[in-house]
GROMACS .gro file of C-alpha atoms in nm:
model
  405
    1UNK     CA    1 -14.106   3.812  12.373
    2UNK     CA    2 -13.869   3.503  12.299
    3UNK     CA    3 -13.546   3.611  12.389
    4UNK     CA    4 -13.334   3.295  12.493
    5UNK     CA    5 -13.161   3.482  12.800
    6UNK     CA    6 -13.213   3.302  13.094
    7UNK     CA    7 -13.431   3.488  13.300
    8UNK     CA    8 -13.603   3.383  13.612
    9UNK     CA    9 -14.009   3.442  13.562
   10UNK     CA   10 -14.042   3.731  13.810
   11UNK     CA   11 -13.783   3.871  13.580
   12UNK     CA   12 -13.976   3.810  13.271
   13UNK     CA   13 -14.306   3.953  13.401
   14UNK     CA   14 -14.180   4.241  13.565
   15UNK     CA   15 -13.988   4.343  13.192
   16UNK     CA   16 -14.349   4.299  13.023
   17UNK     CA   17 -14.532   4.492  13.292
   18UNK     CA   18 -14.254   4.804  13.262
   19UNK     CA   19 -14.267   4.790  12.886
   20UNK     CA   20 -14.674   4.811  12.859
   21UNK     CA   21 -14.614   5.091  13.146
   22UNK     CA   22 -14.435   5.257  12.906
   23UNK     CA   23 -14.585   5.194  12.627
   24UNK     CA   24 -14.941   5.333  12.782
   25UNK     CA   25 -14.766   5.640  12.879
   26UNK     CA   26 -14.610   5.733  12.550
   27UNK     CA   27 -14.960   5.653  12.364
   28UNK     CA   28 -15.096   5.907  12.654
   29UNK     CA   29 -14.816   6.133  12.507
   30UNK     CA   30 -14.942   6.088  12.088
   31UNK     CA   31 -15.352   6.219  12.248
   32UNK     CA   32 -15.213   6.522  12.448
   33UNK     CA   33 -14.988   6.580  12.093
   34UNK     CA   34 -15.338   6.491  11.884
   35UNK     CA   35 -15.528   6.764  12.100
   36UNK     CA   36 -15.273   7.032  12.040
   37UNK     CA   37 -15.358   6.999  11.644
   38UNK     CA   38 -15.581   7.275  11.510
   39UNK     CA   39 -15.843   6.979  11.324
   40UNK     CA   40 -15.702   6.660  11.440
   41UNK     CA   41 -15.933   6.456  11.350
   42UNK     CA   42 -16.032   6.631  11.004
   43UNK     CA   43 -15.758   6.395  10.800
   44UNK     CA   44 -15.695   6.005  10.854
   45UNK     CA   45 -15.345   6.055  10.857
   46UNK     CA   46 -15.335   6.252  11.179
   47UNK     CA   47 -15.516   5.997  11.390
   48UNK     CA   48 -15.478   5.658  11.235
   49UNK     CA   49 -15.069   5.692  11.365
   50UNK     CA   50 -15.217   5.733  11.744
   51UNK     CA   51 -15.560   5.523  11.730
   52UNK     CA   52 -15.480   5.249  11.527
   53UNK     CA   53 -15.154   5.218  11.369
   54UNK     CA   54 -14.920   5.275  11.740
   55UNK     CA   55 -15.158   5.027  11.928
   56UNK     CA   56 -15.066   4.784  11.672
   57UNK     CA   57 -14.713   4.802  11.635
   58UNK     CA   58 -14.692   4.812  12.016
   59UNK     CA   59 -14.887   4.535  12.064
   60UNK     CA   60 -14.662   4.349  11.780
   61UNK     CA   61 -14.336   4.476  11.965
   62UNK     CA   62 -14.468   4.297  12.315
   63UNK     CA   63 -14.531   3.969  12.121
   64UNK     CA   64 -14.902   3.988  12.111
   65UNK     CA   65 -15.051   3.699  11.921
   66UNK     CA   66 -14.823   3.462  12.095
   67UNK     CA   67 -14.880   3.269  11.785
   68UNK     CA   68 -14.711   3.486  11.572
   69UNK     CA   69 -14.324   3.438  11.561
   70UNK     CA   70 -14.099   3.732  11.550
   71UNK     CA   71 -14.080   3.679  11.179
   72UNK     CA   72 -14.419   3.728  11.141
   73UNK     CA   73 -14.433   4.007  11.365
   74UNK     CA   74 -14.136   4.255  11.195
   75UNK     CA   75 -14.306   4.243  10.851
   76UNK     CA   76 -14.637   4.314  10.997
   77UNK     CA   77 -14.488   4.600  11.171
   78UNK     CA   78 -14.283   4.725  10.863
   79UNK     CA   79 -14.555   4.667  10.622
   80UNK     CA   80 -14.809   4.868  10.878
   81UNK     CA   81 -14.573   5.173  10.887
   82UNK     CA   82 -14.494   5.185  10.535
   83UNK     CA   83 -14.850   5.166  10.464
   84UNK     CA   84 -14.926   5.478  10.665
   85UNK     CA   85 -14.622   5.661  10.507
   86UNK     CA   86 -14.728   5.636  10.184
   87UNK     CA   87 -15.074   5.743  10.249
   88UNK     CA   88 -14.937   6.020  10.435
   89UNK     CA   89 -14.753   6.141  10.134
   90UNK     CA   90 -15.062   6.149   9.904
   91UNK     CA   91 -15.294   6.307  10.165
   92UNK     CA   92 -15.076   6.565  10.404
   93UNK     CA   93 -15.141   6.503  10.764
   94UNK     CA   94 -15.273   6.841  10.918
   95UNK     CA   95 -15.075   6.755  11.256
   96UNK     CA   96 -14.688   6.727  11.190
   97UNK     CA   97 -14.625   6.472  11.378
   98UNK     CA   98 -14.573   6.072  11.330
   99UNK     CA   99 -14.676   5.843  11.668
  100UNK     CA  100 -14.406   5.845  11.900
  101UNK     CA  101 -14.603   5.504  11.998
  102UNK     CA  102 -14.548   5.348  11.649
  103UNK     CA  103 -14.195   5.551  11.733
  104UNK     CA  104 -14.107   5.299  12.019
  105UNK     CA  105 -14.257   5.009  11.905
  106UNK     CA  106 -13.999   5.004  11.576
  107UNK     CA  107 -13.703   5.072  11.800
  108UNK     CA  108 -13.808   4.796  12.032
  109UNK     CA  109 -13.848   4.506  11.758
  110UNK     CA  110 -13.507   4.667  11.614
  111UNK     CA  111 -13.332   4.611  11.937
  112UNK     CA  112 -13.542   4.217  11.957
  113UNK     CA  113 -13.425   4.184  11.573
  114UNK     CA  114 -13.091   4.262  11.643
  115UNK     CA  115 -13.068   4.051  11.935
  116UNK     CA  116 -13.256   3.728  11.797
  117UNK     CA  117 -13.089   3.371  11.711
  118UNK     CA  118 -13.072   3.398  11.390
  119UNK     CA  119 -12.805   3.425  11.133
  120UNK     CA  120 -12.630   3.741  11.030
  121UNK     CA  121 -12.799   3.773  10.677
  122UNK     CA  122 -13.138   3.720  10.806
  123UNK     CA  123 -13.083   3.926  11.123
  124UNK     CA  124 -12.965   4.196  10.888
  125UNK     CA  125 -13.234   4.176  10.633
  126UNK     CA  126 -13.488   4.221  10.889
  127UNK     CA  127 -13.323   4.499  11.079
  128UNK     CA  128 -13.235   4.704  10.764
  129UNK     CA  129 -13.606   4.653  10.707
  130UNK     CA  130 -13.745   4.837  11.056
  131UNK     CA  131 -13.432   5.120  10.990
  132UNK     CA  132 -13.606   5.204  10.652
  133UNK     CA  133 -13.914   5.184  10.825
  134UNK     CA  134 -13.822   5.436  11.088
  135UNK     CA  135 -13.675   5.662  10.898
  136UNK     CA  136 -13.894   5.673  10.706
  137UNK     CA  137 -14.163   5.799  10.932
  138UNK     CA  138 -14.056   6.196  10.896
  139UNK     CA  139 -14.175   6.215  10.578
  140UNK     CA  140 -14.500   6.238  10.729
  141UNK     CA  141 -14.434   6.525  10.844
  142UNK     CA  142 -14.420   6.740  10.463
  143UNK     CA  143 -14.143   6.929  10.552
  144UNK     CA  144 -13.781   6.856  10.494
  145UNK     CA  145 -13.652   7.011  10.781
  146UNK     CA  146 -13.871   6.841  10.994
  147UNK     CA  147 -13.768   6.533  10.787
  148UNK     CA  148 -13.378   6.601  10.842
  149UNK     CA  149 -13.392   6.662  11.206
  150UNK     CA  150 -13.642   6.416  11.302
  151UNK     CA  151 -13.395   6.155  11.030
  152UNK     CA  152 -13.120   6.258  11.250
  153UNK     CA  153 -13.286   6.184  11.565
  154UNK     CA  154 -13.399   5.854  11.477
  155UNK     CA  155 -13.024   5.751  11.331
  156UNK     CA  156 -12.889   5.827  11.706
  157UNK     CA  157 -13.173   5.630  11.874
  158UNK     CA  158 -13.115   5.339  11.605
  159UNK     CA  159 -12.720   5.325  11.665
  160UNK     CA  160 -12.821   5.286  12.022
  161UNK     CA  161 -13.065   5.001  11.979
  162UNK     CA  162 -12.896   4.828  11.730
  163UNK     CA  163 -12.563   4.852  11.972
  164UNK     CA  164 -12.793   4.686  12.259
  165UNK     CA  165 -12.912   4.440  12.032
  166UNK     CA  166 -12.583   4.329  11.942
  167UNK     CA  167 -12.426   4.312  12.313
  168UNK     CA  168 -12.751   4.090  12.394
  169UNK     CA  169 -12.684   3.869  12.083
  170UNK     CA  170 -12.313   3.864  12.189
  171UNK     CA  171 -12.361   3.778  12.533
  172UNK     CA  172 -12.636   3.469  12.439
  173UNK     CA  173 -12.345   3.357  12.192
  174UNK     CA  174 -12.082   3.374  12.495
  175UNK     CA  175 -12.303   3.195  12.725
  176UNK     CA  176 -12.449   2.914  12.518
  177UNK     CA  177 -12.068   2.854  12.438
  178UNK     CA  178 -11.958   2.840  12.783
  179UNK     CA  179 -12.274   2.604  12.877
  180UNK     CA  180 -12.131   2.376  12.549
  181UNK     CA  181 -11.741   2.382  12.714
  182UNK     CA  182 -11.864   2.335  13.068
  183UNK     CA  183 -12.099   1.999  12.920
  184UNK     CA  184 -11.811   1.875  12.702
  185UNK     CA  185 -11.540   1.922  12.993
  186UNK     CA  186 -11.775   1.711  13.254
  187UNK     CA  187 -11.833   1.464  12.959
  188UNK     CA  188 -11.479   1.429  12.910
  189UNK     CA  189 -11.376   1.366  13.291
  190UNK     CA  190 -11.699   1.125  13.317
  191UNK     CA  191 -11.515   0.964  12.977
  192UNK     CA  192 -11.198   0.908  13.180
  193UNK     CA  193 -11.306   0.796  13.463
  194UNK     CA  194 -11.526   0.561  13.325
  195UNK     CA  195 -11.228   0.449  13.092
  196UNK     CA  196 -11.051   0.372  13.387
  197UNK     CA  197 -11.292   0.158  13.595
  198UNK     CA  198 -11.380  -0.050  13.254
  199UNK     CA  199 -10.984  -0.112  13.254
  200UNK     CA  200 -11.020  -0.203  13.601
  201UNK     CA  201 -11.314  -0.471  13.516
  202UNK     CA  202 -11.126  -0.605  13.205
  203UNK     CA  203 -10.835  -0.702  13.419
  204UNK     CA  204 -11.021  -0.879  13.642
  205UNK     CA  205 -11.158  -1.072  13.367
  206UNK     CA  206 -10.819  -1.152  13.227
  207UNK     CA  207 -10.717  -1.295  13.546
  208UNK     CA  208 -11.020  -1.483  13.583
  209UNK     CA  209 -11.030  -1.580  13.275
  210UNK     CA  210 -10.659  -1.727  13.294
  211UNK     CA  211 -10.745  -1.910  13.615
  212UNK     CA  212 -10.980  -2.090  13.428
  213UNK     CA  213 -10.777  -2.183  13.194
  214UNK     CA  214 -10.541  -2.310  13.418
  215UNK     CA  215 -10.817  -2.560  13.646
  216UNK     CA  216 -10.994  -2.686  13.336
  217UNK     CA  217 -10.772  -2.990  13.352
  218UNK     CA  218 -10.708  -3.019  13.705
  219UNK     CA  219 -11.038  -2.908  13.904
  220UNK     CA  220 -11.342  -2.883  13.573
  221UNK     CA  221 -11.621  -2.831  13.850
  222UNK     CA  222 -11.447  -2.508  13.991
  223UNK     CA  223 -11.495  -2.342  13.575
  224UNK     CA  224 -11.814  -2.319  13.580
  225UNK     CA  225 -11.866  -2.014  13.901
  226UNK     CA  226 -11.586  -1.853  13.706
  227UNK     CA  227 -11.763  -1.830  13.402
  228UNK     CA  228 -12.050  -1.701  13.500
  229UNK     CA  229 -11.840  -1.447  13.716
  230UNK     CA  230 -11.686  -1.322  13.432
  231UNK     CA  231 -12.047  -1.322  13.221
  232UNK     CA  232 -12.161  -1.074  13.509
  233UNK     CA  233 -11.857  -0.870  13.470
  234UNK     CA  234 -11.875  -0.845  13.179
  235UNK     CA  235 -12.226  -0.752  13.163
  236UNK     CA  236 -12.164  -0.457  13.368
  237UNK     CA  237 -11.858  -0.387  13.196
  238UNK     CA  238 -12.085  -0.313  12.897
  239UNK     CA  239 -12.290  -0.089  13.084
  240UNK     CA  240 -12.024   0.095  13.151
  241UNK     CA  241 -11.921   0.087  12.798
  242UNK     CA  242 -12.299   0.276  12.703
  243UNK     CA  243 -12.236   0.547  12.852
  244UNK     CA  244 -11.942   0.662  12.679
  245UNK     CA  245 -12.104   0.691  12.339
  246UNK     CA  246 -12.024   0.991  12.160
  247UNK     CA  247 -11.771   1.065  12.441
  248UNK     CA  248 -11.411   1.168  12.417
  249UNK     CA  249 -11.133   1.061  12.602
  250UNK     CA  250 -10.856   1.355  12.627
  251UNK     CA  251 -10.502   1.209  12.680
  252UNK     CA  252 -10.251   1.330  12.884
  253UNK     CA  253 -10.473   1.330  13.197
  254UNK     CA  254 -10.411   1.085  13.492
  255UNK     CA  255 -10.600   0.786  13.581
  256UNK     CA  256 -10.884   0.788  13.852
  257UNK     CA  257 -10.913   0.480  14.056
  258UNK     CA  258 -11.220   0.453  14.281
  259UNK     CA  259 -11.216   0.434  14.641
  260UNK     CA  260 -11.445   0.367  14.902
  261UNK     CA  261 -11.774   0.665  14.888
  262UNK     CA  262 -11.798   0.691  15.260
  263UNK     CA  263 -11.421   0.783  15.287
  264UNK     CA  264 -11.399   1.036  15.028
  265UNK     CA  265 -11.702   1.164  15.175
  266UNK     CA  266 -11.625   1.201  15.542
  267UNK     CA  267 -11.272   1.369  15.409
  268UNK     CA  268 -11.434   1.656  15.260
  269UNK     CA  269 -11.696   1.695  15.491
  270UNK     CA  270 -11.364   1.743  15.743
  271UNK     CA  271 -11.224   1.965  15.474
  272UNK     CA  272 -11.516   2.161  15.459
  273UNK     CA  273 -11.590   2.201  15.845
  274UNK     CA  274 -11.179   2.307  15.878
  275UNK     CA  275 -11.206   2.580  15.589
  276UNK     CA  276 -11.587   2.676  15.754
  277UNK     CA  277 -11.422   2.756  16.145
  278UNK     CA  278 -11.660   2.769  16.365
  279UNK     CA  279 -11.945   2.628  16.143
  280UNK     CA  280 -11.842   2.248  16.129
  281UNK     CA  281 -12.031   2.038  15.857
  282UNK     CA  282 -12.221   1.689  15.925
  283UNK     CA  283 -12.258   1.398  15.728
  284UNK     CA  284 -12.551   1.159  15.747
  285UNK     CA  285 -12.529   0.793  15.605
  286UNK     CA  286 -12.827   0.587  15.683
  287UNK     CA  287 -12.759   0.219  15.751
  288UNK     CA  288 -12.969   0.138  15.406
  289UNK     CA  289 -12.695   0.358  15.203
  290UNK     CA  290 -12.399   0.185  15.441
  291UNK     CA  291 -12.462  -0.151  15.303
  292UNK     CA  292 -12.585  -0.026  14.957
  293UNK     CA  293 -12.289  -0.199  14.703
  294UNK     CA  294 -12.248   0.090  14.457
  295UNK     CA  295 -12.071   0.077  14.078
  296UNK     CA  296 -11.747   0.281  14.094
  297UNK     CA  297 -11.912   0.514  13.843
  298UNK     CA  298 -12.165   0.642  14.051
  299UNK     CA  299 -11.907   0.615  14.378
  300UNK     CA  300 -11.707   0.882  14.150
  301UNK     CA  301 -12.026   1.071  14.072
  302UNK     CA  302 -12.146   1.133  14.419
  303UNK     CA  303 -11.788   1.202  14.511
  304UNK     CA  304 -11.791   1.498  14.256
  305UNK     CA  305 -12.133   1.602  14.338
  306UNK     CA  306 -12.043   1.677  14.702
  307UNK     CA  307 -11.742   1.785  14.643
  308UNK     CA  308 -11.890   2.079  14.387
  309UNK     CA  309 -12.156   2.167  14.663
  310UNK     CA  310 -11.955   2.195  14.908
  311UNK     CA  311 -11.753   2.439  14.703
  312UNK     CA  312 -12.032   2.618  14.620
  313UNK     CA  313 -12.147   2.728  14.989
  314UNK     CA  314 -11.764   2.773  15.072
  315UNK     CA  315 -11.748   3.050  14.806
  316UNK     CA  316 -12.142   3.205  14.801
  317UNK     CA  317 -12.241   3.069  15.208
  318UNK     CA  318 -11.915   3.137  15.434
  319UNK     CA  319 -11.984   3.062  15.789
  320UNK     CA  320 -12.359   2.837  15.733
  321UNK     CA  321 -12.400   2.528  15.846
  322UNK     CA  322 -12.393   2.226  15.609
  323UNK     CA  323 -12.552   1.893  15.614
  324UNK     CA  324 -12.477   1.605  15.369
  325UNK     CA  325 -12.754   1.320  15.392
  326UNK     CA  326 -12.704   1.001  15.210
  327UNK     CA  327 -12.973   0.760  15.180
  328UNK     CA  328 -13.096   0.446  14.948
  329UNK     CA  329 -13.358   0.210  14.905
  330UNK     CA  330 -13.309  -0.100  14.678
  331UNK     CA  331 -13.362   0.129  14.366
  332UNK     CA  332 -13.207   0.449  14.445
  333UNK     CA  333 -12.911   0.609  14.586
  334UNK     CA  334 -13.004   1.012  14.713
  335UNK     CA  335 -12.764   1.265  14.801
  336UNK     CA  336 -12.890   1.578  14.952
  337UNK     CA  337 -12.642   1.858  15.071
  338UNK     CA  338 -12.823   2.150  15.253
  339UNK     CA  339 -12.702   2.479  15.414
  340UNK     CA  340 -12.846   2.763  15.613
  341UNK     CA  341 -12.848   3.115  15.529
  342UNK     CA  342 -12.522   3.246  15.594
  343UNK     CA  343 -12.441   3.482  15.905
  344UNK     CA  344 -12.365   3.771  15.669
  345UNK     CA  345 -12.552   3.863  15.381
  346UNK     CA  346 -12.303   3.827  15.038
  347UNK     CA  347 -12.253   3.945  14.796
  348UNK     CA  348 -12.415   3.688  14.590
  349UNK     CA  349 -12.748   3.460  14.696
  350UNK     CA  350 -12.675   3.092  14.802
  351UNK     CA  351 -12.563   2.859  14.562
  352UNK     CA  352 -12.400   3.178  14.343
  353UNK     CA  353 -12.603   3.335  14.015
  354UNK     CA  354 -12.514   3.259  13.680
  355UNK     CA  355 -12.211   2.983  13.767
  356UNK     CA  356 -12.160   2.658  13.547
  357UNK     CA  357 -12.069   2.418  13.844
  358UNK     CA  358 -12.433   2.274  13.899
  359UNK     CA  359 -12.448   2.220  13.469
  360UNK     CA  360 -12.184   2.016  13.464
  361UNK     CA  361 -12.320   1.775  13.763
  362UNK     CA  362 -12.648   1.753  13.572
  363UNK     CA  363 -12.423   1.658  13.316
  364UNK     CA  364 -12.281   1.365  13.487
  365UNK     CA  365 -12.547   1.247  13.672
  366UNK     CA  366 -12.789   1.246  13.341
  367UNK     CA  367 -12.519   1.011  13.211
  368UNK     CA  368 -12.615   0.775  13.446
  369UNK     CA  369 -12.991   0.809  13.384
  370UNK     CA  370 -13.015   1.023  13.751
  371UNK     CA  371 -13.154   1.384  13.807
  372UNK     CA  372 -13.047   1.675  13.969
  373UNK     CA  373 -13.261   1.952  14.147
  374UNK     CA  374 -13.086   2.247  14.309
  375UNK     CA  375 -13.308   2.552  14.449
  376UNK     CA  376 -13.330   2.814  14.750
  377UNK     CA  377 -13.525   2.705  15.089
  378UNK     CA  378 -13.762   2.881  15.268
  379UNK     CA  379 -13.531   2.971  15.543
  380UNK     CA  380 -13.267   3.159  15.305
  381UNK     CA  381 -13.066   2.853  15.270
  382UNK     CA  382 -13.001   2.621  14.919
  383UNK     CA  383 -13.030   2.257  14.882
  384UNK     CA  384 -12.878   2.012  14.615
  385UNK     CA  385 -13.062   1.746  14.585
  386UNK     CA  386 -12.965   1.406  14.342
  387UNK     CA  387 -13.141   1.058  14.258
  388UNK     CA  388 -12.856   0.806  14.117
  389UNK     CA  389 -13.057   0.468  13.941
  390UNK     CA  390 -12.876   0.157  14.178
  391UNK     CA  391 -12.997  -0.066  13.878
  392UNK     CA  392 -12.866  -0.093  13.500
  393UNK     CA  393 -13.121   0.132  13.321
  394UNK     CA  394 -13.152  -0.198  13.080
  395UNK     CA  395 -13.206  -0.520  13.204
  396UNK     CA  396 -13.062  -0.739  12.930
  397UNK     CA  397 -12.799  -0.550  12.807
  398UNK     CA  398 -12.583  -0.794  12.761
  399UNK     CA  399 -12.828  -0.976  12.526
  400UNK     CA  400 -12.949  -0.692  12.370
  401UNK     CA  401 -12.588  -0.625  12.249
  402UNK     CA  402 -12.583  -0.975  12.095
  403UNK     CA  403 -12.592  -0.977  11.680
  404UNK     CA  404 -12.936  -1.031  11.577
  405UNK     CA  405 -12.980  -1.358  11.355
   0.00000   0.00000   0.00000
C-alpha cells in the first residue's frame, strides 16, 4: 500500500496486519459458503471465485508484488474479475454466490483508487473501472433478482468507499498544501531577515569604502586593511546573498536587526520559566559556544529555533522541566532543548502530533546547510536537537562568483 499519509510505521504495520486478519476471515467465510453448495466443486465457476480468483485480488488489494504499482495492480484486478464473469455467464455456477473475498478486495482498491495522487481523469477512469467490475459480479449469480439486490448492495457499499476515498484524497491535498504555506512562510521571514542583515553589511561597506576614499591622499598605507576589510565583507555578504535564491521578500513587514544570541536566549528562557511556575527552565552555554563569533543569520536562526521549542512544550508539556544546551566546536554550532514528561498526562504527546512548527525550522535551518532532529526520549520527554555549519558551506565563493574568462 502507497498511500502518501503520513503514518508512523507501527501505524502502517498494524493497518496491514488488520486487513490480512480480515481478509483470512472473509476467505474462511467463501469455504463455509462453498460447503453449503449441493456439488461445489462439480463446475469451475463455483470454486475458482474462492480458491483462486479472491486470493488474488486480495493479495493485489494489499499491494502484493511490491513491484507492481497500483496501476498495474487495478487492471489486474478488473481484468481477473471480468474474466470470471464472463465465464460464469457461459457455464452457470451451481453455487449462487460470487466471493465475498474477491467482494472486499474490489472495494478496497476502489477506496486506494479513489484516494491515490493522481489526477481526476485518471483517478476516475480507474475507479469507474473496479465499479463496473463489482457490479458486475451478480451476474454470476443467473438470476436477476439475485442480480438486482446483490447490484443494490454493492452501489451502497461503493458510495461508501468511494466517499472515504475522497475525504482521504481531500485531506492529503489539505495537508501537502499547508506543509507548502508553512515552507514558503519560513522562507519568506528567513528572506527578510536575511535582507536586512545584507543591508546591514552593505552599509558598512559604504562607510568603509568612503573612508578610504577620503585617506588615499592623506594616509595611502592605512587603504590597504580597509580594502581587504571590505573584500571579506563582502565575501560574506555574498553568502548571504545564496541563500535567498528563489526566495521572496513580502513588503510591508518590519525590519529585523540582530542582537546578541545569548541575550535573546536567556530572555526567553526567563519567559519560559515565568509562564512554566513552579517548573523554571535552564540554559546551558559552554565557554566554546560563549566565544564562538556567529553570522547574524544563524544568531536569528537559533533565536527562532528556541523560541518555537519552547512554545511547543508550553502548549503540549505544561509544568516539565526544560533545558536549553548550547555548545560549538570550531565547525559547528548545536542547540539542544530537552524536557521531561510532563506532571499530567495531555491531551496530546510531547512535542504535539501533526503541528507545522518543527517544518518550518527544518526549513530555516536547511537554508543554512544545518539539520534538524526532533523525537520522544526514553523517559517520556522530547528533545530538539540542531547542527548550524560555523563555516561558509563554499570556500571560495567569492571567486567562484567571478565571470569566467
Amino acid at each position: 500500500m502507497d498511500w502518501k499519509l503520513p503514518l508512523n510505521p507501527a501505524g502502517g504495520r498494524l493497518i496491514k496486519i488488520s486487513s490480512l486478519i480480515a481478509f483470512t476471515l472473509t476467505w474462511f467465510a467463501d469455504f463455509a459458503l462453498l460447503g453449503r453448495g449441493p456439488d461445489p466443486f462439480g463446475s469451475p465457476t463455483t470454486w475458482l471465485p474462492v480458491i483462486v480468483t479472491g486470493p488474488l485480488i486480495g493479495l493485489l488489494a494489499l499491494g502484493v508484488p511490491r513491484s507492481a504499482d497500483l496501476a498495474k495492480r487495478v487492471i489486474g484486478a478488473v481484468t481477473i474479475s471480468f474474466a470470471v464473469t464472463v465465464w460464469s455467464l457461459i457455464e452457470p455456477p451451481t453455487l449462487h454466490w460470487w466471493g465475498a473475498l474477491e467482494t472486499c478486495g474490489l472495494l478496497f482498491l476502489t477506496v486506494h483508487t479513489t484516494a491515490h495522487a493522481w489526477r481526476p481523469g485518471r483517478a476516475t477512469a480507474y475507479t469507474l473501472a473496479l465499479v463496473a467490475a463489482i457490479l458486475a459480479l451478480p451476474l454470476r449469480s443467473g438470476s436477476w433478482g439475485a442480480f438486482l439486490a446483490g447490484g443494490y448492495v454493492l452501489t451502497i457499499a461503493l458510495a461508501i468507499c468511494i466517499v472515504i476515498g475522497c475525504a482521504i484524497r481531500a485531506l492529503e491535498v489539505r495537508r501537502e498544501r499547508a506543509v507548502h504555506d508553512v515552507r514558503q512562510a519560513e522562507r519568506l521571514a528567513l528572506a527578510r531577515d536575511l535582507h536586512d542583515l545584507i543591508a546591514h553589511h552593505m552599509t558598512g561597506i559604504i562607510v568603509q569604502a568612503n573612508a578610504a576614499l577620503t585617506i588615499q591622499a592623506t594616509a595611502p598605507d592605512k587603504v590597504d586593511p580597509i580594502l581587504r576589510t571590505i573584500a571579506r565583507s563582502g565575501t560574506e555578504t555574498l553568502e548571504s546573498m545564496r541563500r535567498l535564491v528563489h526566495v521572496l521578500r513580502e513588503d510591508k513587514h518590519p525590519a529585523l536587526r540582530p542582537g546578541d544570541l545569548l541575550t535573546e536566549l536567556a530572555d526567553l528562557v526567563s519567559a519560559h520559566s515565568a509562564a512554566g511556575g513552579d517548573t523554571p527552565a535552564r540554559l546551558e552555554v559552554t565557554a566554546a559556544a560563549r566565544t564562538t563569533l556567529l553570522s547574524p543569520e544563524i544568531e536569528l536562526t537559533v533565536q527562532r529555533l528556541v523560541q518555537e521549542a519552547l512554545t511547543n512544550i508550553r502548549r503540549h508539556a505544561p509544568g516539565a522541566r526544560t533545558t536549553v544546551h548550547v555548545d560549538a566546536d570550531r565547525a559547528w554550532l548545536r542547540v539542544t532543548v530537552t524536557n521531561t514528561a510532563p506532571p499530567h498526562k495531555a491531551a496530546t504527546p510531547a512535542g504535539g502530533r501533526g503541528g507545522f512548527g518543527l517544518l518550518g525550522l527544518r526549513e530555516r535551518v536547511e537554508a543554512l546547510d544545518g539539520t534538524v532532529r526532533a523525537g520522544a526520549l526514553p523517559h517520556g520527554g522530547w528533545e530538539v536537537h540542531a547542527a548550524v555549519p560555523l563555516a561558509a558551506p563554499a570556500a571560495n565563493a567569492f571567486q567562484d562568483d567571478q565571470p569566467k574568462r
